[in-house]
PDB file of C-alpha atoms and ligand atoms in Angstrom:
ATOM      1  CA  MET A 207      86.719 110.174 114.862  1.00 47.00           C
ATOM      2  CA  THR A 208      86.085 114.188 115.652  1.00 47.00           C
ATOM      3  CA  ASP A 209      87.136 117.448 114.849  1.00 53.00           C
ATOM      4  CA  ARG A 210      88.553 118.068 118.119  1.00 60.00           C
ATOM      5  CA  HIS A 211      91.480 118.151 118.363  1.00 68.00           C
ATOM      6  CA  PRO A 212      92.857 114.331 119.006  1.00 76.00           C
ATOM      7  CA  THR A 213      93.926 112.438 121.208  1.00 89.00           C
ATOM      8  CA  ASP A 214      96.884 109.735 121.111  1.00 91.00           C
ATOM      9  CA  ALA A 215      94.869 107.094 120.477  1.00 93.00           C
ATOM     10  CA  ASP A 216      91.808 108.547 118.462  1.00 93.00           C
ATOM     11  CA  LEU A 217      94.475 109.638 116.365  1.00 97.00           C
ATOM     12  CA  ARG A 218      96.262 105.878 116.486  1.00 97.00           C
ATOM     13  CA  GLY A 219      92.371 104.778 116.217  1.00 97.00           C
ATOM     14  CA  ALA A 220      92.204 106.561 112.687  1.00 97.00           C
ATOM     15  CA  LEU A 221      95.622 105.856 111.164  1.00 98.00           C
ATOM     16  CA  VAL A 222      94.666 102.373 111.891  1.00 98.00           C
ATOM     17  CA  ALA A 223      91.167 102.706 110.436  1.00 98.00           C
ATOM     18  CA  ALA A 224      92.556 104.846 107.213  1.00 98.00           C
ATOM     19  CA  ASN A 225      95.384 102.150 106.329  1.00 98.00           C
ATOM     20  CA  HIS A 226      92.476  99.189 106.617  1.00 98.00           C
ATOM     21  CA  ILE A 227      89.864 101.851 105.116  1.00 98.00           C
ATOM     22  CA  LEU A 228      92.766 101.927 102.124  1.00 98.00           C
ATOM     23  CA  VAL A 229      93.058  98.389 101.705  1.00 98.00           C
ATOM     24  CA  ARG A 230      89.001  97.890 101.015  1.00 97.00           C
ATOM     25  CA  GLU A 231      88.893 100.285  98.402  1.00 97.00           C
ATOM     26  CA  GLY A 232      92.139  99.301  96.525  1.00 97.00           C
ATOM     27  CA  VAL A 233      94.692 102.267  96.865  1.00 98.00           C
ATOM     28  CA  LEU A 234      96.507 100.935  99.001  1.00 98.00           C
ATOM     29  CA  ASP A 235      98.450  96.495  99.238  1.00 96.00           C
ATOM     30  CA  ALA A 236     100.731  94.681 100.931  1.00 95.00           C
ATOM     31  CA  PHE A 237     102.924  98.426  99.682  1.00 96.00           C
ATOM     32  CA  GLY A 238     102.417 101.928 100.318  1.00 98.00           C
ATOM     33  CA  HIS A 239     101.124 103.772 103.598  1.00 98.00           C
ATOM     34  CA  VAL A 240      98.822 106.740 105.389  1.00 98.00           C
ATOM     35  CA  SER A 241     100.824 108.671 108.094  1.00 98.00           C
ATOM     36  CA  ALA A 242      99.500 111.361 110.349  1.00 98.00           C
ATOM     37  CA  ARG A 243     100.886 114.723 111.490  1.00 98.00           C
ATOM     38  CA  THR A 244     100.521 114.010 115.772  1.00 97.00           C
ATOM     39  CA  ALA A 245      99.419 117.855 116.259  1.00 96.00           C
ATOM     40  CA  PRO A 246      98.929 121.333 114.195  1.00 96.00           C
ATOM     41  CA  ASP A 247     102.571 122.581 113.899  1.00 95.00           C
ATOM     42  CA  ALA A 248     104.094 119.183 115.735  1.00 97.00           C
ATOM     43  CA  ASP A 249     107.593 117.909 113.992  1.00 97.00           C
ATOM     44  CA  THR A 250     106.377 114.622 114.607  1.00 98.00           C
ATOM     45  CA  PHE A 251     103.837 111.730 113.041  1.00 98.00           C
ATOM     46  CA  LEU A 252     103.016 108.988 112.748  1.00 98.00           C
ATOM     47  CA  LEU A 253     103.366 106.001 110.306  1.00 98.00           C
ATOM     48  CA  SER A 254     103.251 102.728 110.770  1.00 98.00           C
ATOM     49  CA  ARG A 255     106.216 100.237 111.439  1.00 98.00           C
ATOM     50  CA  ASN A 256     107.405  98.041 107.957  1.00 97.00           C
ATOM     51  CA  LEU A 257     104.237  96.423 107.920  1.00 98.00           C
ATOM     52  CA  ALA A 258     101.972  95.255 105.330  1.00 98.00           C
ATOM     53  CA  PRO A 259      98.848  97.704 105.851  1.00 98.00           C
ATOM     54  CA  GLY A 260      96.209  95.717 106.495  1.00 97.00           C
ATOM     55  CA  SER A 261      97.887  94.284 109.070  1.00 97.00           C
ATOM     56  CA  VAL A 262      98.644  97.204 110.749  1.00 98.00           C
ATOM     57  CA  THR A 263      97.047  97.892 115.055  1.00 97.00           C
ATOM     58  CA  PRO A 264      97.581 101.058 116.383  1.00 97.00           C
ATOM     59  CA  SER A 265     100.924  99.715 118.658  1.00 97.00           C
ATOM     60  CA  ASP A 266     102.780  99.251 114.815  1.00 98.00           C
ATOM     61  CA  LEU A 267     102.157 102.713 114.890  1.00 98.00           C
ATOM     62  CA  LEU A 268     106.195 104.482 115.201  1.00 98.00           C
ATOM     63  CA  VAL A 269     106.049 108.485 116.351  1.00 98.00           C
ATOM     64  CA  HIS A 270     108.768 109.615 113.303  1.00 98.00           C
ATOM     65  CA  ARG A 271     110.937 112.425 113.242  1.00 98.00           C
ATOM     66  CA  LEU A 272     111.315 115.441 109.990  1.00 98.00           C
ATOM     67  CA  ASP A 273     114.374 113.432 109.641  1.00 97.00           C
ATOM     68  CA  GLY A 274     112.354 109.939 108.932  1.00 97.00           C
ATOM     69  CA  GLU A 275     114.084 108.721 111.628  1.00 96.00           C
ATOM     70  CA  SER A 276     112.237 107.337 114.868  1.00 97.00           C
ATOM     71  CA  ASP A 277     113.645 106.481 118.383  1.00 96.00           C
ATOM     72  CA  ASP A 278     111.820 102.483 117.954  1.00 96.00           C
ATOM     73  CA  PRO A 279     114.311  99.798 117.200  1.00 96.00           C
ATOM     74  CA  ARG A 280     111.399  98.336 114.866  1.00 97.00           C
ATOM     75  CA  ARG A 281     112.073  98.833 111.118  1.00 96.00           C
ATOM     76  CA  PRO A 282     110.538 101.748 109.945  1.00 96.00           C
ATOM     77  CA  TYR A 283     108.936 101.504 106.114  1.00 95.00           C
ATOM     78  CA  LEU A 284     112.183 102.731 103.131  1.00 96.00           C
ATOM     79  CA  GLU A 285     109.993 105.499 101.905  1.00 97.00           C
ATOM     80  CA  ARG A 286     109.196 107.103 105.514  1.00 97.00           C
ATOM     81  CA  PHE A 287     111.007 110.373 103.643  1.00 98.00           C
ATOM     82  CA  ILE A 288     108.448 111.482 101.447  1.00 98.00           C
ATOM     83  CA  HIS A 289     106.181 111.840 104.674  1.00 98.00           C
ATOM     84  CA  ALA A 290     108.809 113.650 106.544  1.00 98.00           C
ATOM     85  CA  GLU A 291     109.793 116.057 104.179  1.00 98.00           C
ATOM     86  CA  ILE A 292     106.347 116.232 103.122  1.00 98.00           C
ATOM     87  CA  TYR A 293     105.306 117.789 106.793  1.00 98.00           C
ATOM     88  CA  ARG A 294     108.412 119.549 106.660  1.00 98.00           C
ATOM     89  CA  ARG A 295     107.392 122.365 103.580  1.00 98.00           C
ATOM     90  CA  ARG A 296     103.826 122.324 104.310  1.00 98.00           C
ATOM     91  CA  PRO A 297     102.233 123.457 107.580  1.00 97.00           C
ATOM     92  CA  ASP A 298      99.014 123.065 106.194  1.00 98.00           C
ATOM     93  CA  VAL A 299      99.446 119.194 105.481  1.00 98.00           C
ATOM     94  CA  MET A 300      98.339 117.087 108.369  1.00 98.00           C
ATOM     95  CA  ALA A 301      98.053 113.960 106.600  1.00 98.00           C
ATOM     96  CA  VAL A 302      99.629 111.473 103.729  1.00 98.00           C
ATOM     97  CA  VAL A 303      99.384 108.456 101.611  1.00 98.00           C
ATOM     98  CA  HIS A 304     101.689 106.866  99.384  1.00 98.00           C
ATOM     99  CA  SER A 305     100.450 104.734  97.355  1.00 98.00           C
ATOM    100  CA  HIS A 306     100.631 102.769  93.824  1.00 97.00           C
ATOM    101  CA  SER A 307      97.234 102.462  93.306  1.00 96.00           C
ATOM    102  CA  PRO A 308      96.774 100.771  89.632  1.00 97.00           C
ATOM    103  CA  SER A 309      94.421 103.564  87.564  1.00 98.00           C
ATOM    104  CA  VAL A 310      96.856 106.376  88.654  1.00 98.00           C
ATOM    105  CA  ILE A 311     100.366 104.921  87.015  1.00 98.00           C
ATOM    106  CA  PRO A 312      99.223 104.841  83.420  1.00 98.00           C
ATOM    107  CA  PHE A 313      99.383 109.280  84.040  1.00 98.00           C
ATOM    108  CA  GLY A 314     102.892 108.771  85.372  1.00 98.00           C
ATOM    109  CA  VAL A 315     104.333 107.487  82.609  1.00 98.00           C
ATOM    110  CA  SER A 316     102.266 108.389  79.543  1.00 97.00           C
ATOM    111  CA  ASP A 317     102.132 112.236  78.521  1.00 96.00           C
ATOM    112  CA  THR A 318      97.883 111.792  78.732  1.00 97.00           C
ATOM    113  CA  PRO A 319      98.150 113.961  82.342  1.00 98.00           C
ATOM    114  CA  LEU A 320      95.724 113.495  84.757  1.00 98.00           C
ATOM    115  CA  ARG A 321      93.071 115.328  85.060  1.00 98.00           C
ATOM    116  CA  PRO A 322      89.115 115.965  86.856  1.00 98.00           C
ATOM    117  CA  VAL A 323      86.874 114.259  84.811  1.00 98.00           C
ATOM    118  CA  VAL A 324      83.874 113.741  88.009  1.00 97.00           C
ATOM    119  CA  HIS A 325      82.925 116.443  90.120  1.00 95.00           C
ATOM    120  CA  MET A 326      84.681 114.348  93.039  1.00 95.00           C
ATOM    121  CA  ALA A 327      87.913 114.839  91.869  1.00 97.00           C
ATOM    122  CA  GLY A 328      87.760 118.658  91.959  1.00 96.00           C
ATOM    123  CA  PHE A 329      90.904 118.726  94.241  1.00 97.00           C
ATOM    124  CA  LEU A 330      93.343 117.245  92.005  1.00 98.00           C
ATOM    125  CA  ALA A 331      94.991 119.665  89.487  1.00 96.00           C
ATOM    126  CA  ALA A 332      92.623 121.102  86.657  1.00 93.00           C
ATOM    127  CA  GLU A 333      95.161 121.365  84.079  1.00 94.00           C
ATOM    128  CA  ARG A 334      98.032 118.415  84.514  1.00 96.00           C
ATOM    129  CA  THR A 335      98.862 116.612  88.543  1.00 98.00           C
ATOM    130  CA  PRO A 336     101.929 116.830  88.581  1.00 98.00           C
ATOM    131  CA  VAL A 337     104.859 114.372  87.640  1.00 98.00           C
ATOM    132  CA  TYR A 338     107.707 113.322  89.443  1.00 98.00           C
ATOM    133  CA  GLU A 339     110.603 112.532  87.791  1.00 98.00           C
ATOM    134  CA  ILE A 340     112.740 110.365  89.977  1.00 97.00           C
ATOM    135  CA  SER A 341     115.820 110.053  87.239  1.00 94.00           C
ATOM    136  CA  GLU A 342     116.891 114.074  87.578  1.00 96.00           C
ATOM    137  CA  HIS A 343     117.348 113.466  91.372  1.00 94.00           C
ATOM    138  CA  ALA A 344     118.056 109.686  91.261  1.00 93.00           C
ATOM    139  CA  GLY A 345     120.386 109.142  87.930  1.00 94.00           C
ATOM    140  CA  ASP A 346     118.950 105.996  85.257  1.00 95.00           C
ATOM    141  CA  ALA A 347     119.370 103.377  87.684  1.00 93.00           C
ATOM    142  CA  SER A 348     117.679 104.402  90.423  1.00 93.00           C
ATOM    143  CA  ASP A 349     115.375 101.455  91.970  1.00 95.00           C
ATOM    144  CA  LEU A 350     112.634 104.759  91.854  1.00 95.00           C
ATOM    145  CA  LEU A 351     112.392 104.929  95.676  1.00 95.00           C
ATOM    146  CA  ILE A 352     112.589 107.986  97.727  1.00 96.00           C
ATOM    147  CA  THR A 353     115.317 106.340 100.009  1.00 95.00           C
ATOM    148  CA  SER A 354     117.244 109.664 101.676  1.00 97.00           C
ATOM    149  CA  PRO A 355     115.444 113.318 103.129  1.00 97.00           C
ATOM    150  CA  GLU A 356     116.941 114.610  99.512  1.00 98.00           C
ATOM    151  CA  LEU A 357     115.133 112.353  97.601  1.00 98.00           C
ATOM    152  CA  GLY A 358     111.982 112.994  99.963  1.00 98.00           C
ATOM    153  CA  ALA A 359     112.617 116.416  99.464  1.00 98.00           C
ATOM    154  CA  SER A 360     112.340 116.868  96.026  1.00 98.00           C
ATOM    155  CA  LEU A 361     109.975 115.176  95.373  1.00 98.00           C
ATOM    156  CA  ALA A 362     107.733 117.731  98.377  1.00 98.00           C
ATOM    157  CA  THR A 363     109.009 119.946  95.661  1.00 98.00           C
ATOM    158  CA  ALA A 364     107.090 118.480  92.733  1.00 98.00           C
ATOM    159  CA  LEU A 365     104.153 118.307  94.829  1.00 98.00           C
ATOM    160  CA  GLY A 366     103.890 122.025  95.835  1.00 98.00           C
ATOM    161  CA  SER A 367     101.513 123.382  96.690  1.00 97.00           C
ATOM    162  CA  GLY A 368      98.956 120.840  94.871  1.00 98.00           C
ATOM    163  CA  ALA A 369      96.816 117.628  96.398  1.00 98.00           C
ATOM    164  CA  VAL A 370      97.892 115.321  94.490  1.00 98.00           C
ATOM    165  CA  ALA A 371     101.852 114.244  92.213  1.00 98.00           C
ATOM    166  CA  LEU A 372     101.874 111.072  90.396  1.00 98.00           C
ATOM    167  CA  MET A 373     105.767 108.967  90.382  1.00 98.00           C
ATOM    168  CA  ARG A 374     106.923 108.151  87.308  1.00 98.00           C
ATOM    169  CA  GLY A 375     106.383 103.818  87.260  1.00 98.00           C
ATOM    170  CA  HIS A 376     105.836 103.752  90.630  1.00 98.00           C
ATOM    171  CA  GLY A 377     102.619 105.303  91.924  1.00 98.00           C
ATOM    172  CA  SER A 378     101.355 108.560  93.727  1.00 98.00           C
ATOM    173  CA  VAL A 379     102.070 111.283  96.736  1.00 98.00           C
ATOM    174  CA  THR A 380      98.186 112.218  97.871  1.00 98.00           C
ATOM    175  CA  ALA A 381      98.438 115.165 100.753  1.00 98.00           C
ATOM    176  CA  GLY A 382      95.774 116.860 102.575  1.00 97.00           C
ATOM    177  CA  ALA A 383      94.719 119.021 105.891  1.00 96.00           C
ATOM    178  CA  SER A 384      92.757 115.464 107.724  1.00 96.00           C
ATOM    179  CA  ILE A 385      93.331 111.732 107.656  1.00 97.00           C
ATOM    180  CA  MET A 386      89.587 111.687 107.232  1.00 97.00           C
ATOM    181  CA  GLU A 387      90.619 114.143 104.464  1.00 97.00           C
ATOM    182  CA  VAL A 388      93.172 112.086 102.397  1.00 98.00           C
ATOM    183  CA  VAL A 389      91.387 108.967 102.537  1.00 98.00           C
ATOM    184  CA  TYR A 390      89.116 110.484 101.038  1.00 97.00           C
ATOM    185  CA  ARG A 391      91.543 112.722  97.445  1.00 98.00           C
ATOM    186  CA  ALA A 392      93.605 109.049  98.184  1.00 98.00           C
ATOM    187  CA  VAL A 393      90.247 107.028  96.816  1.00 98.00           C
ATOM    188  CA  TYR A 394      89.031 109.178  94.047  1.00 98.00           C
ATOM    189  CA  THR A 395      92.458 109.932  92.978  1.00 98.00           C
ATOM    190  CA  GLU A 396      91.931 106.233  92.436  1.00 98.00           C
ATOM    191  CA  VAL A 397      87.969 106.390  90.822  1.00 98.00           C
ATOM    192  CA  ASN A 398      88.851 109.622  88.559  1.00 98.00           C
ATOM    193  CA  ALA A 399      92.223 108.204  86.819  1.00 98.00           C
ATOM    194  CA  ARG A 400      89.680 105.000  86.019  1.00 98.00           C
ATOM    195  CA  ILE A 401      87.338 107.247  84.352  1.00 98.00           C
ATOM    196  CA  GLN A 402      89.033 109.056  83.036  1.00 98.00           C
ATOM    197  CA  LEU A 403      90.713 105.791  80.981  1.00 98.00           C
ATOM    198  CA  GLN A 404      87.643 104.968  80.485  1.00 98.00           C
ATOM    199  CA  ALA A 405      86.487 108.314  78.833  1.00 98.00           C
ATOM    200  CA  LEU A 406      90.088 108.475  77.301  1.00 98.00           C
ATOM    201  CA  THR A 407      88.786 105.250  75.017  1.00 98.00           C
ATOM    202  CA  LEU A 408      85.730 106.488  73.993  1.00 98.00           C
ATOM    203  CA  GLY A 409      87.598 109.937  72.969  1.00 97.00           C
ATOM    204  CA  THR A 410      88.214 113.018  74.252  1.00 97.00           C
ATOM    205  CA  PRO A 411      87.102 113.114  77.684  1.00 97.00           C
ATOM    206  CA  ARG A 412      85.815 117.051  78.508  1.00 98.00           C
ATOM    207  CA  TYR A 413      87.239 118.315  81.398  1.00 98.00           C
ATOM    208  CA  LEU A 414      85.946 119.960  84.610  1.00 98.00           C
ATOM    209  CA  SER A 415      87.185 123.372  84.281  1.00 97.00           C
ATOM    210  CA  PRO A 416      89.067 125.227  86.551  1.00 97.00           C
ATOM    211  CA  GLY A 417      86.435 127.123  87.705  1.00 97.00           C
ATOM    212  CA  GLU A 418      84.446 124.315  88.474  1.00 97.00           C
ATOM    213  CA  ALA A 419      87.151 121.469  89.966  1.00 96.00           C
ATOM    214  CA  LYS A 420      87.720 124.617  92.578  1.00 95.00           C
ATOM    215  CA  ALA A 421      83.708 125.078  93.141  1.00 95.00           C
ATOM    216  CA  ALA A 422      83.182 121.117  93.571  1.00 94.00           C
ATOM    217  CA  ASP A 423      86.718 120.682  95.419  1.00 94.00           C
ATOM    218  CA  GLN A 424      84.762 123.504  97.837  1.00 93.00           C
ATOM    219  CA  SER A 425      81.406 121.122  98.313  1.00 92.00           C
ATOM    220  CA  VAL A 426      81.980 118.261  97.208  1.00 86.00           C
ATOM    221  CA  GLY A 427      85.107 118.297  99.361  1.00 76.00           C
ATOM    222  CA  ALA A 428      83.150 119.506 102.645  1.00 79.00           C
ATOM    223  CA  GLN A 429      81.078 116.232 102.955  1.00 87.00           C
ATOM    224  CA  ALA A 430      84.571 114.127 103.306  1.00 90.00           C
ATOM    225  CA  ARG A 431      82.911 112.636 106.461  1.00 93.00           C
ATOM    226  CA  ARG A 432      79.833 110.948 104.648  1.00 93.00           C
ATOM    227  CA  ALA A 433      82.710 108.781 103.364  1.00 95.00           C
ATOM    228  CA  TRP A 434      84.711 107.658 106.247  1.00 97.00           C
ATOM    229  CA  ASP A 435      81.742 107.579 108.556  1.00 96.00           C
ATOM    230  CA  VAL A 436      80.740 104.504 106.100  1.00 96.00           C
ATOM    231  CA  TRP A 437      83.955 102.942 105.065  1.00 97.00           C
ATOM    232  CA  CYS A 438      84.798 103.786 109.177  1.00 97.00           C
ATOM    233  CA  ARG A 439      81.695 101.496 109.567  1.00 97.00           C
ATOM    234  CA  GLN A 440      82.508  98.994 106.992  1.00 96.00           C
ATOM    235  CA  VAL A 441      86.377  98.073 108.010  1.00 96.00           C
ATOM    236  CA  ALA A 442      85.076  98.102 111.717  1.00 94.00           C
ATOM    237  CA  GLN A 443      82.872  95.082 110.359  1.00 93.00           C
ATOM    238  CA  GLU A 444      84.808  93.109 108.752  1.00 90.00           C
ATOM    239  CA  ARG A 445      86.783  93.308 111.518  1.00 84.00           C
ATOM    240  CA  ASN A 446      84.293  91.608 113.464  1.00 84.00           C
ATOM    241  CA  ASP A 447      83.627  89.475 111.462  1.00 82.00           C
ATOM    242  CA  THR A 448      87.294  87.456 111.478  1.00 73.00           C
ATOM    243  CA  PRO A 449      87.439  85.337 112.861  1.00 66.00           C
TER     244      PRO A 449
HETATM  245 ZN1   ZN B 642     106.412 103.444  96.635  1.00 90.35          ZN
END
């Protein structure tokens, strides 16, 4: 991926790599998904058909509209509305990850907020990562899935202008200005959650101050390409090693 506006083939290649990287890094498993807006200001985005992320290839990526639908007859993901409604509200967002990455879940079901404890995660809200409470929108007997534009809209509202929102008892959503950035953020959200959980077992963590989080986001976040390049090489190597 280059800094010029990517071609369709570039974008599909990067999004396939993102799927595979996020599986390799333990953010996605058989479930969860990653999408990319097709171009700046576009009302369409690429998201795989209903498939485990580790199996996604370029031809599996369907062009979705902001109503969450696609002209392709292949079966879409149930929770495609997460992506559609974030793109609708956030012109700055070019890529979205929805995951069930496990270390993040405890912070969505307890009163301990997810906060930045390491400099790699300065993009997290310094005081409290928002938690989306689905029962306020879907009642107390829902399956916790975001299966309609209305639920997607309420989740996007909970995310606000931030990078990450947690979904109680379910997972999280991460937004970024590029595929590279959203992958970096999703990976380091999981890493930060793991480290914060470890620190909480030792005592009261000292969190990054709001000023530190902002400064770290600007300097470390600008180096996301280093991680992206090595992760792309690793997944390409593993693809070549697969008989
Ligand atoms: Zn989900």
